[in-house]
XYZ file of C-alpha atoms in Angstrom:
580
model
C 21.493 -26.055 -24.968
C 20.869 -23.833 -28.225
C 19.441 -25.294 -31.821
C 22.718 -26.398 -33.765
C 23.073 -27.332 -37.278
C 25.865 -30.352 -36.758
C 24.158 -33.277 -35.587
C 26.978 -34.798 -33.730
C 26.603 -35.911 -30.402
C 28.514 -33.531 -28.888
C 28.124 -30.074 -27.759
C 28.100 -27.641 -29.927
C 29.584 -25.014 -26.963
C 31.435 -27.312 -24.968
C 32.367 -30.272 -27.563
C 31.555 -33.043 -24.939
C 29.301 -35.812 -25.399
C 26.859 -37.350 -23.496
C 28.948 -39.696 -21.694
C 31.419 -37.079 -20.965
C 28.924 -35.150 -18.620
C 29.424 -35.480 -14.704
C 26.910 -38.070 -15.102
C 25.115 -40.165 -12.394
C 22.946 -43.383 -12.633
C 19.179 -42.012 -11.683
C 19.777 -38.947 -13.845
C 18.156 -38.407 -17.017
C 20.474 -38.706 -19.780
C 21.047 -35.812 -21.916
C 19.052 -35.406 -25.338
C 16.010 -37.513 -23.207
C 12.773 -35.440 -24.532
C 9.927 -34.825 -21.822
C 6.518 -33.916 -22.728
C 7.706 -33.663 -26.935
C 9.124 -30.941 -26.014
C 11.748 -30.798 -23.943
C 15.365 -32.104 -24.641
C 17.494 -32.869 -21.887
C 21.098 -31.760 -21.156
C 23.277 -31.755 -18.438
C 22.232 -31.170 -14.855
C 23.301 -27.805 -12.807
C 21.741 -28.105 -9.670
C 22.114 -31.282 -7.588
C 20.219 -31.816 -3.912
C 18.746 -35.164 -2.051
C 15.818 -34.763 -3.602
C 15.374 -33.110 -6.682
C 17.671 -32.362 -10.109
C 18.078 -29.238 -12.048
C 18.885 -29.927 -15.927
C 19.524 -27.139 -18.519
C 17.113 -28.402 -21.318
C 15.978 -26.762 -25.184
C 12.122 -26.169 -25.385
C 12.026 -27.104 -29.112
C 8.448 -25.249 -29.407
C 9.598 -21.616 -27.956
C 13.326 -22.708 -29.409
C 14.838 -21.428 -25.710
C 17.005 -22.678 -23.237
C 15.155 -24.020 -19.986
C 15.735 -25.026 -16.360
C 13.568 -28.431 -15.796
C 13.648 -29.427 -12.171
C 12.872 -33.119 -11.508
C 11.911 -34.117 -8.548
C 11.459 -37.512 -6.835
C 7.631 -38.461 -6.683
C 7.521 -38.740 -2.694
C 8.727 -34.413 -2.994
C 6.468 -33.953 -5.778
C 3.620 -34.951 -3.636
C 4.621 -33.461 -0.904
C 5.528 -30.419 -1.876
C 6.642 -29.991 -5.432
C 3.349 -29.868 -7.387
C 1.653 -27.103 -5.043
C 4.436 -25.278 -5.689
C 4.032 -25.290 -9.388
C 0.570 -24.453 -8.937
C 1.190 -21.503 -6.772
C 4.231 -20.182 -8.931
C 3.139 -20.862 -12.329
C 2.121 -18.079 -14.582
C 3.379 -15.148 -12.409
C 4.956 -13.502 -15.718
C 4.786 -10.416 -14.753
C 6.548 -9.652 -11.403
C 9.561 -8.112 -10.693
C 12.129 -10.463 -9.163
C 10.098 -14.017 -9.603
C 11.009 -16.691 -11.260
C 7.942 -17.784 -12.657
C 7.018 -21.751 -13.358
C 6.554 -21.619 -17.159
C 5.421 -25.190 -16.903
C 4.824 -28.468 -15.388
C 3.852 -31.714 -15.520
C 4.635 -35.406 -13.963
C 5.171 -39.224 -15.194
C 4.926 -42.386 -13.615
C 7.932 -42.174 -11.123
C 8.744 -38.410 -11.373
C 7.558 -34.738 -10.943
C 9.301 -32.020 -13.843
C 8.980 -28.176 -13.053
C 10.362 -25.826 -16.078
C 11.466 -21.862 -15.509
C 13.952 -20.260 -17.797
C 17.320 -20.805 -17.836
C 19.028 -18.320 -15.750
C 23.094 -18.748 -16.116
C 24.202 -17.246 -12.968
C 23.282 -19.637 -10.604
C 22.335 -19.224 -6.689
C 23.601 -16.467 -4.850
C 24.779 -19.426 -2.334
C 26.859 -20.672 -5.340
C 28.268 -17.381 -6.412
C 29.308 -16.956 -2.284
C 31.175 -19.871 -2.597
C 33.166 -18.785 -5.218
C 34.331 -15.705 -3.858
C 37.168 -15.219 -1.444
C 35.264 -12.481 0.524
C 31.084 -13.566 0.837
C 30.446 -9.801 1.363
C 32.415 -8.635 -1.719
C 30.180 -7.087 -4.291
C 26.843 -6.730 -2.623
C 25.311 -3.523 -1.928
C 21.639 -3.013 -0.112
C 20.015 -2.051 -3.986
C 20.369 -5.588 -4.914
C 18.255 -6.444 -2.990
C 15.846 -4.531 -4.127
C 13.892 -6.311 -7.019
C 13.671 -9.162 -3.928
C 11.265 -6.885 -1.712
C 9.611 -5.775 -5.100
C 8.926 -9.174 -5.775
C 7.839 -10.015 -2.230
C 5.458 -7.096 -2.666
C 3.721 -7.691 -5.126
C 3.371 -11.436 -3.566
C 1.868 -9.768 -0.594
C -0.712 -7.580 -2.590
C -2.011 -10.844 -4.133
C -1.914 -12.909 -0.282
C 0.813 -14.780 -1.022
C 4.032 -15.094 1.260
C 7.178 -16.748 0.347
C 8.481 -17.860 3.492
C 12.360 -18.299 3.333
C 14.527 -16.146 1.596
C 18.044 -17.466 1.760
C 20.997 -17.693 -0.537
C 19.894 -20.962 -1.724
C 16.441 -20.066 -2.936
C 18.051 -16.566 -4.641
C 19.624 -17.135 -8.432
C 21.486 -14.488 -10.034
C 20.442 -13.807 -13.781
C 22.703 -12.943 -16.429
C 22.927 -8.835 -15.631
C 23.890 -9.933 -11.656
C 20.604 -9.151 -10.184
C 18.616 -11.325 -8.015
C 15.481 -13.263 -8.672
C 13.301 -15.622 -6.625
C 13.220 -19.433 -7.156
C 10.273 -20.985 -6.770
C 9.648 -22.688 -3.388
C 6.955 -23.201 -0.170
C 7.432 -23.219 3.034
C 5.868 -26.206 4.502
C 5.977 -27.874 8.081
C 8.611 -30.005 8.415
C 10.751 -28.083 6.187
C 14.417 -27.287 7.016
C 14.715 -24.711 10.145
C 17.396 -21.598 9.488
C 18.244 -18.232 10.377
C 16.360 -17.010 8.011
C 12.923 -19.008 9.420
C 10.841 -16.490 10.985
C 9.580 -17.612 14.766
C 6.326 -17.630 14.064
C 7.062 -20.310 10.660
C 8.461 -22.821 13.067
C 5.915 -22.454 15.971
C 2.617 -20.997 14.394
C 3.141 -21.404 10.527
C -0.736 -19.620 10.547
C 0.576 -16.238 11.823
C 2.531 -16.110 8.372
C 2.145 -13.022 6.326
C 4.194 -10.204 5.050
C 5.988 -9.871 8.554
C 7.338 -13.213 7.896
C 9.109 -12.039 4.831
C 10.706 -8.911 6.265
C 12.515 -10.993 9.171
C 14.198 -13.380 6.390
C 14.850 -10.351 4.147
C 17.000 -8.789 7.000
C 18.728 -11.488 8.124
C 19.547 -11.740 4.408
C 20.291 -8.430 4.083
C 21.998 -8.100 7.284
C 24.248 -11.028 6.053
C 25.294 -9.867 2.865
C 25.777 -6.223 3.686
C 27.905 -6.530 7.240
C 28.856 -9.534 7.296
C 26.182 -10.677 10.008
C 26.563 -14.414 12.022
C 23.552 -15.023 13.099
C 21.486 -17.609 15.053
C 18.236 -19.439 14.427
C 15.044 -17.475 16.274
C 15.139 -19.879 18.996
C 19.208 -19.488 19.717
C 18.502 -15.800 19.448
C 15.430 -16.896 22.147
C 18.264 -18.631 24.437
C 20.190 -15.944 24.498
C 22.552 -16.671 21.978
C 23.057 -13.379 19.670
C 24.494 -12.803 16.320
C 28.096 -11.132 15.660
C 29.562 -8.532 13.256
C 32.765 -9.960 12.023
C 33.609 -6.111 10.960
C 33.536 -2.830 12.203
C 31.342 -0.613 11.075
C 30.726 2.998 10.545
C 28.806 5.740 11.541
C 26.275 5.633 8.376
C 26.515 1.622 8.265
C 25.731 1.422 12.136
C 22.508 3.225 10.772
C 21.810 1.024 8.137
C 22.756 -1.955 10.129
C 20.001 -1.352 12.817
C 17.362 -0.681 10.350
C 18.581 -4.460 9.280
C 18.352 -5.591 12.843
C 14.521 -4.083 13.596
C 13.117 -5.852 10.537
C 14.720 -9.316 12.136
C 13.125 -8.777 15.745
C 11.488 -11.541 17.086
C 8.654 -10.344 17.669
C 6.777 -9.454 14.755
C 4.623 -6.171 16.099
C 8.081 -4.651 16.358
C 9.583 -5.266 12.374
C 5.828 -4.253 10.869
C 4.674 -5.952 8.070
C 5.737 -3.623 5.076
C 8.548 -4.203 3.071
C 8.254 -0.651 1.780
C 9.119 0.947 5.374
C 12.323 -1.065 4.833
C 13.137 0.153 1.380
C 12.446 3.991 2.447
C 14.384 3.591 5.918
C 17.355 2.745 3.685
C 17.303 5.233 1.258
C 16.108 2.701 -1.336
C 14.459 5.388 -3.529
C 13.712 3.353 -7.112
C 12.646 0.100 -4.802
C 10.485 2.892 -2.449
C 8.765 4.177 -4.995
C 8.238 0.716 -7.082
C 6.194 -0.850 -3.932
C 4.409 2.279 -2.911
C 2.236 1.409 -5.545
C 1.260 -1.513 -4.179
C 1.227 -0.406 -0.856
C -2.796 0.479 -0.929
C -3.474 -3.564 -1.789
C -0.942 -4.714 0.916
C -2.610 -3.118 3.791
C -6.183 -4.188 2.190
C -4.966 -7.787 1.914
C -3.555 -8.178 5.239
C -4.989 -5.526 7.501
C -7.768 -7.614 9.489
C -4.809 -10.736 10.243
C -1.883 -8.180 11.281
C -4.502 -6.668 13.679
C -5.925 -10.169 15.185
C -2.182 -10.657 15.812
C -1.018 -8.015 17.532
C -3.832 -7.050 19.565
C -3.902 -10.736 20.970
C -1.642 -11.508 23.237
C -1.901 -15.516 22.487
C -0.403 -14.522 18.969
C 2.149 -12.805 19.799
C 4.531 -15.835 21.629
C 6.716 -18.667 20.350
C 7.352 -22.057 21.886
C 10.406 -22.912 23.068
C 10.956 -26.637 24.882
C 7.439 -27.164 25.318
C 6.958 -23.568 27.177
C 5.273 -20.456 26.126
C 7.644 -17.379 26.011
C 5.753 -14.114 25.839
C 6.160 -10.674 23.984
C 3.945 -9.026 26.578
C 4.801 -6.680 29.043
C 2.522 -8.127 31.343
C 3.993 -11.509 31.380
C 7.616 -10.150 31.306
C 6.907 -7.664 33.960
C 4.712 -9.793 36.583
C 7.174 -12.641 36.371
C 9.979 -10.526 37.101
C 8.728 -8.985 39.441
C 7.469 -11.952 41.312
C 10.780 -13.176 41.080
C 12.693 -10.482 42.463
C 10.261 -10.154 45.509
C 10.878 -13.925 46.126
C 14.582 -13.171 46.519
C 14.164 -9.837 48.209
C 16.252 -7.801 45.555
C 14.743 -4.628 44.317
C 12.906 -4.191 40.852
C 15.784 -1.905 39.370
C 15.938 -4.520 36.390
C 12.216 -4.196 35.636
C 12.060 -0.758 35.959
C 15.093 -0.501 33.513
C 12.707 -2.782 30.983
C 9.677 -0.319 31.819
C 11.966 2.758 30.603
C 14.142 0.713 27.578
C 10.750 -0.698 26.296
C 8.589 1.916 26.174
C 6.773 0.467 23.067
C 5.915 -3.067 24.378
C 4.358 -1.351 27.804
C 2.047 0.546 25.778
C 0.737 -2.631 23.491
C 0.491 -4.255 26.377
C -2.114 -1.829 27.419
C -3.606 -1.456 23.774
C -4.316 -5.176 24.090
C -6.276 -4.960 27.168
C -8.371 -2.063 25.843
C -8.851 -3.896 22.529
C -10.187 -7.260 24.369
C -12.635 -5.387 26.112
C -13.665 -3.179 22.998
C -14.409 -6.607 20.955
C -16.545 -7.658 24.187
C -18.793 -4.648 23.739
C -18.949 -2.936 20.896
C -19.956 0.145 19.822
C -23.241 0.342 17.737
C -24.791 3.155 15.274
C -28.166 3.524 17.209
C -30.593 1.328 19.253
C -34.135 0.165 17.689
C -37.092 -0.539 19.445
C -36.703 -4.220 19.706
C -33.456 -4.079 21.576
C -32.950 -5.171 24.931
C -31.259 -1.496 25.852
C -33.641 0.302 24.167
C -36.155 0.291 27.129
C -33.416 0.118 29.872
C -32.094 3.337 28.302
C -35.237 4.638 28.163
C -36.179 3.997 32.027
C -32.557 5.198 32.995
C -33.094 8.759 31.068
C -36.599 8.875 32.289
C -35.411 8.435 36.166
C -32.677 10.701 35.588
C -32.676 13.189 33.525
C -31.850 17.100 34.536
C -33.901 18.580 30.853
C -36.095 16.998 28.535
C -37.318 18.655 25.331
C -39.871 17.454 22.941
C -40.048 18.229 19.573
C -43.237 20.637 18.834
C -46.379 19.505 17.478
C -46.331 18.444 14.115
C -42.622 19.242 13.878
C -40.671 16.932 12.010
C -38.230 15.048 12.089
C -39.722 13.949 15.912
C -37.671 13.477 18.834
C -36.729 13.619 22.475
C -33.708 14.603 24.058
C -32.810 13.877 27.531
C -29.632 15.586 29.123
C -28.125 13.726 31.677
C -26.403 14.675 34.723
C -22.584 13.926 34.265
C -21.378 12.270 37.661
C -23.545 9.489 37.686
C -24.016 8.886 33.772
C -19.740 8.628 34.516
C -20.606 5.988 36.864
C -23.338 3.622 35.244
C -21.550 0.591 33.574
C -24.568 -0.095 31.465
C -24.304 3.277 29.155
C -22.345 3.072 26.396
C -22.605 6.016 23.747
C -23.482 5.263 20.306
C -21.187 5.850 17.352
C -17.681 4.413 16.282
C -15.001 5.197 19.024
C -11.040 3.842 18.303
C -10.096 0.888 20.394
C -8.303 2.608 22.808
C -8.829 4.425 26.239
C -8.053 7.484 27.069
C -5.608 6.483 30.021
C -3.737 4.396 27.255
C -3.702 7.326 24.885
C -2.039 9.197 27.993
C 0.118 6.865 28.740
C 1.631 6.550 25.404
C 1.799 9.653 24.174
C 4.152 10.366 27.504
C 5.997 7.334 26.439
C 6.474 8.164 22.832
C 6.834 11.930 23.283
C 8.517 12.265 26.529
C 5.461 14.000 28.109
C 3.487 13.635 31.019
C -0.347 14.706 30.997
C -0.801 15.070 34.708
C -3.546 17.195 36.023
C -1.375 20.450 36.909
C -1.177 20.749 33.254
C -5.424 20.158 32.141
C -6.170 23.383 31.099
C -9.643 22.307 29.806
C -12.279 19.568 30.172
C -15.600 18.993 29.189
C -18.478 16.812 29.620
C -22.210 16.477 28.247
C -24.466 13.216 27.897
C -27.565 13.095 26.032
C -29.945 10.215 24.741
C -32.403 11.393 21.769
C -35.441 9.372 20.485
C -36.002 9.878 16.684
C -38.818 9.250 15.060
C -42.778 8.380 15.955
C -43.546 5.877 14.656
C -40.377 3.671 14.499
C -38.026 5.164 16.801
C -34.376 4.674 16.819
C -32.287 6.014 20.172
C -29.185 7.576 19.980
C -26.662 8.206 23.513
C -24.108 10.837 23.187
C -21.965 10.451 26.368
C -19.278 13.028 25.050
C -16.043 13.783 27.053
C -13.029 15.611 26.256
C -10.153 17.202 27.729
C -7.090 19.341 26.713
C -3.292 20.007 27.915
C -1.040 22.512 27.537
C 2.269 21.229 28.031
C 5.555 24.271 28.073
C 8.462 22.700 28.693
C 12.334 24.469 28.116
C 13.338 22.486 25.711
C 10.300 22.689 23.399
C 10.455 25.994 22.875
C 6.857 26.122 22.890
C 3.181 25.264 24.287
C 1.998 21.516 23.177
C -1.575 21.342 23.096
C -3.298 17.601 22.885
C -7.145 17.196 23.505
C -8.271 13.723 23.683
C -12.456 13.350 23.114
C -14.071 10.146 24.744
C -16.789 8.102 25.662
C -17.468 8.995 29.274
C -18.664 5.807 30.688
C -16.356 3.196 28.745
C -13.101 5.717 28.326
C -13.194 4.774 24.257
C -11.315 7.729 22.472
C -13.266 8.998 19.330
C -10.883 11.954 18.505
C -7.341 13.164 19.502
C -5.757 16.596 18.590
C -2.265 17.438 18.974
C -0.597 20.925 18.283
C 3.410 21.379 17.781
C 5.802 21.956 15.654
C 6.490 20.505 12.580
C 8.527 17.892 13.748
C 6.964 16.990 16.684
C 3.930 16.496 14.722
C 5.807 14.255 12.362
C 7.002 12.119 15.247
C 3.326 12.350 16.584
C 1.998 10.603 13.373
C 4.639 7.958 12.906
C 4.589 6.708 16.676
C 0.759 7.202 17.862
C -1.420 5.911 14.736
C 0.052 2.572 15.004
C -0.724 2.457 18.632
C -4.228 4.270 17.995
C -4.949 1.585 14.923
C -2.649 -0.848 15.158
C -3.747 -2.078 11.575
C -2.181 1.731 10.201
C 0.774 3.130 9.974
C 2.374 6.195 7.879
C 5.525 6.134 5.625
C 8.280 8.898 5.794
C 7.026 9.979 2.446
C 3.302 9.965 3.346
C 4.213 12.187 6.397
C 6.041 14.577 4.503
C 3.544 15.207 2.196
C 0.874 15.604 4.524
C 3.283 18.125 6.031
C 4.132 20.030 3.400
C 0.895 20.182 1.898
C -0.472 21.544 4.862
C -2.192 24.989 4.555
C -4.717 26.713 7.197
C -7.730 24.705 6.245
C -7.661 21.181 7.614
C -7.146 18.521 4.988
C -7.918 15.241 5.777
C -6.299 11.605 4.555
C -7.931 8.331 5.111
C -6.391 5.867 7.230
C -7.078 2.146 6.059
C -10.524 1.665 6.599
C -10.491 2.636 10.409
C -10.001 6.278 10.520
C -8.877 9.686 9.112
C -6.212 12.493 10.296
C -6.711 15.820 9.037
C -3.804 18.334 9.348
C -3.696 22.508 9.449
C -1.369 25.069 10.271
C -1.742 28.427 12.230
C 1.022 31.357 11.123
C 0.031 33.051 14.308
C 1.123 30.097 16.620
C 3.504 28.625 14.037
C 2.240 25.473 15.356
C 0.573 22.467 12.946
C -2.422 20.544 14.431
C -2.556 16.807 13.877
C -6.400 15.581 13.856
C -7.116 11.791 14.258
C -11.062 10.884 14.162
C -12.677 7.770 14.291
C -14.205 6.415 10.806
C -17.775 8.632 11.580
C -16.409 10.870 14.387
């Protein structure tokens, strides 16, 4: 379809006229105009539902794709998807809806023409499917994917049928929706088949890797709920040491469970050595977290979100479920727990969200405030408790100003009253939980042979004389030094709390560099769930790092500062709660 001189009817390219086209009754015939504008040719793309003509836009004088599609698709899906795909000009790896519009009986989407048609058509064509693809071209997909995220759009399903190679053999999205009811595949996501409102970037990275995993090794997989059943995928070649590498990176972006893949496509990209598709999305990285920070958090720090159905049945990603059911099992048949115990050591990261969940339900029950006023309920049951109690009191001195006065409490039984809570933001996370993982994650156990510090001081302080505001301190904090032989050196970690509700407002470890590296990319997304670090972002906190503390802002939660010491040769890894 290009502007020709000789007005035969017959192709200028091909020499066939109309009636010599692979022509079917229902189709449009070729040199129909639409809309004035558009002239008709033959049709590339053929499925139950819609057709895909090449077409001449006689106002822009360019060759077109116009996709028509059957009025019952067009209302159920087709003109939403215009909507939500027309205009997006300028993003890497989209095919963009230039235009659309529909008729009595039928619904017409235009894009440009691209000549190389669907990476499903191109794998037909070749005698080996994995011929010719490397992991890079892939990468103006997860470009394209994030920028959709940083503007709170998800795509859905990526598969060979909704790629199309252009003319220099790179891929670009088609346009499409996922809606319910649509066709399920190994590349659906869980959560887009059970709980299409848990969709977000997550839901992108699963089909990405199966994609990926596909086309690079050759992957046979099964749909989320075979892979439920216990049906798994197959490699139909062996593969080597650097491609076993690559191929598990592929496999942890397709887990099931969607706390385990993360939610940023970037992570993929650097795991893989994608350099020119890293540093493309880390600009858009900021936006990403922004846009889906608060849903990605709701989701995995609720247990009810984090399941899919399978016939009619929940099936949990929670430790809790997994372990209590097992275990009631096995003491029903009188067999020992070797099998659990097993899961409690291979799945070291699930136990400990497990327990971030808990702590998080209880944090949202009760949380933390700035200060207490006058008018609130607590503020006079404080009041009578530090009254009653209290082992000091100071006033401020006549005519001093600002006013106040400061009660110290006594430790054991502050400890022990449920109703104290200290003012001030706290992470939502215990202390026992921040134990308990970072023995998990860093194969070390803080037992009590190896405190070598603690500390403890409540206070509550009444500001102001005239309109008083209260503040409760109920400060904790301990520190251990952990040798061990293979370290080479002395760990330090002090974790700072809320004494009464266990809520950790601070955590400092010391090691060496690469401990500290590991400490950064494993706890923080435990500690804030909502944050994580890149490789890159770690490394240049690292190598930035000088004796002064510098601190970096994580999302909108928190901070970590780092510093080293030449005389211990050890770094120090600082993460403080937003006002800590």
């Amino acid at each position: 379809m290009e502007p020709s001189e000789n007005q035969t009817e017959s192709c200028p390219h091909c020499h066939r006229s109309i009636w010599e086209y692979d022509w079917q009754d229902g189709w449009l015939e070729p040199f129909t105009i639409l809309k004035d504008r558009y002239e008709i040719g033959a049709a590339v793309s053929v499925s139950s539902q819609s057709v895909v003509y090449i077409a001449f836009d006689s106002t822009l004088e360019k060759r077109v794709a116009v996709k028509e599609y059957t009025m019952e698709k067009w209302d159920a899906a087709g003109h939403e998807i215009c909507e939500k795909w027309f205009g997006l000009t300028d993003l890497t790896g989209i095919l963009p809806v230039t235009d659309y519009f529909a008729t009595e009986d039928k619904g017409y989407q235009v894009t440009e023409y691209v000549p190389g048609g669907t990476l499903q058509q191109s794998r037909n064509n070749m005698e080996d499917s994995r011929k010719g693809f490397e992991k890079n071209d892939l990468g103006t997909i997860m470009e394209g994917l994030t920028s959709l995220h940083s503007r709170g759009m998800v795509y859905g399903v990526i598969s060979p049928d909704h790629l199309i190679l252009d003319g220099g053999g790179k891929l670009c999205m088609l346009p499409n929706q996922w809606k319910d009811g649509s066709e399920i595949t190994k590349y659906t996501a869980p959560e887009l088949e059970h709980r299409p409102e848990y969709a977000g970037p997550w839901t992108d990275v699963y089909s990405v890797c199966v994609l990926g995993s596909e086309l690079m090794f050759g992957q046979i997989c099964q749909t989320a709920d075979q892979r439920l059943s216990g049906e798994r995928g197959k490699q139909v070649r062996k593969l080597d040491e650097e491609e076993r590498i690559q191929y598990k990176i592929w496999q942890d972006g397709m887990n099931l469970d969607m706390q385990m893949r993360g939610f940023y496509l970037g992570n993929i990209a650097e795991a893989l050595d994608m350099k020119e598709t890293a540093d493309a999305v880390k600009k858009m990285e900021g936006v990403v977290r922004g846009k889906w920070a608060d849903l990605w958090l709701e989701l995995t720090t609720d247990e009810t979100a984090r399941f899919v159905i399978r016939s009619g049945h929940r099936r949990i990603y929670m430790l809790k479920k997994i372990g209590l059911l097992a275990c009631g099992a096995a003491a029903a048949a009188g067999i020992a727990l070797g099998s659990v115990s097993l899961y409690l050591y291979t799945h070291p990261e699930q136990v400990i969200m497990m327990e971030v969940n808990e702590d998080y339900k209880a944090y949202t029950t009760n949380p933390p405030v700035e200060y207490y006023e006058k008018d609130d309920e607590e503020y006079d049951r404080i009041m009578a408790y530090a009254e009653k109690n209290h082992t000091e009191k100071r006033t401020s001195e006549e005519g001093e100003d600002p006013f106040y006065i400061s009660y110290t409490l006594p430790e054991k039984k502050t400890a022990e009253n449920s109703d104290l809570r200290g003012t001030g933001e706290t992470f939502a996370i215990r202390k026992d939980t921040v134990k308990d993982a970072f023995a998990r994650i860093m194969d070390t156990n803080l037992t009590d042979d190896v405190k070598t510090d603690s500390y403890a001081f409540s206070k509550v302080t009444v500001r102001g004389e005239y309109n008083p505001y209260m503040t409760v301190s109920t400060s904790s904090s301990e520190t251990y030094s952990i040798k061990e032989e293979d370290l080479e050196i002395t760990e330090k970690i002090g974790i700072s709390y809320d004494l009464v509700k266990n809520y950790v407002w601070q955590i400092q470890f010391d090691g060496k560099k690469e401990r500290c590296e590991k400490f950064l990319k494993k706890m923080i997304p435990f500690v804030l769930p909502e944050s994580y670090l890149t490789q890159s972002e770690i490394d240049a906190a690292l190598d930035a790092v000088t004796s002064t503390p510098t601190s970096y802002e994580l999302a909108k939660n928190g901070r970590f500062s780092v510093s080293y010491s030449e005389s211990s040769g050890l770094y120090s890894i600082t993460l403080s709660a937003p006002y800590a």
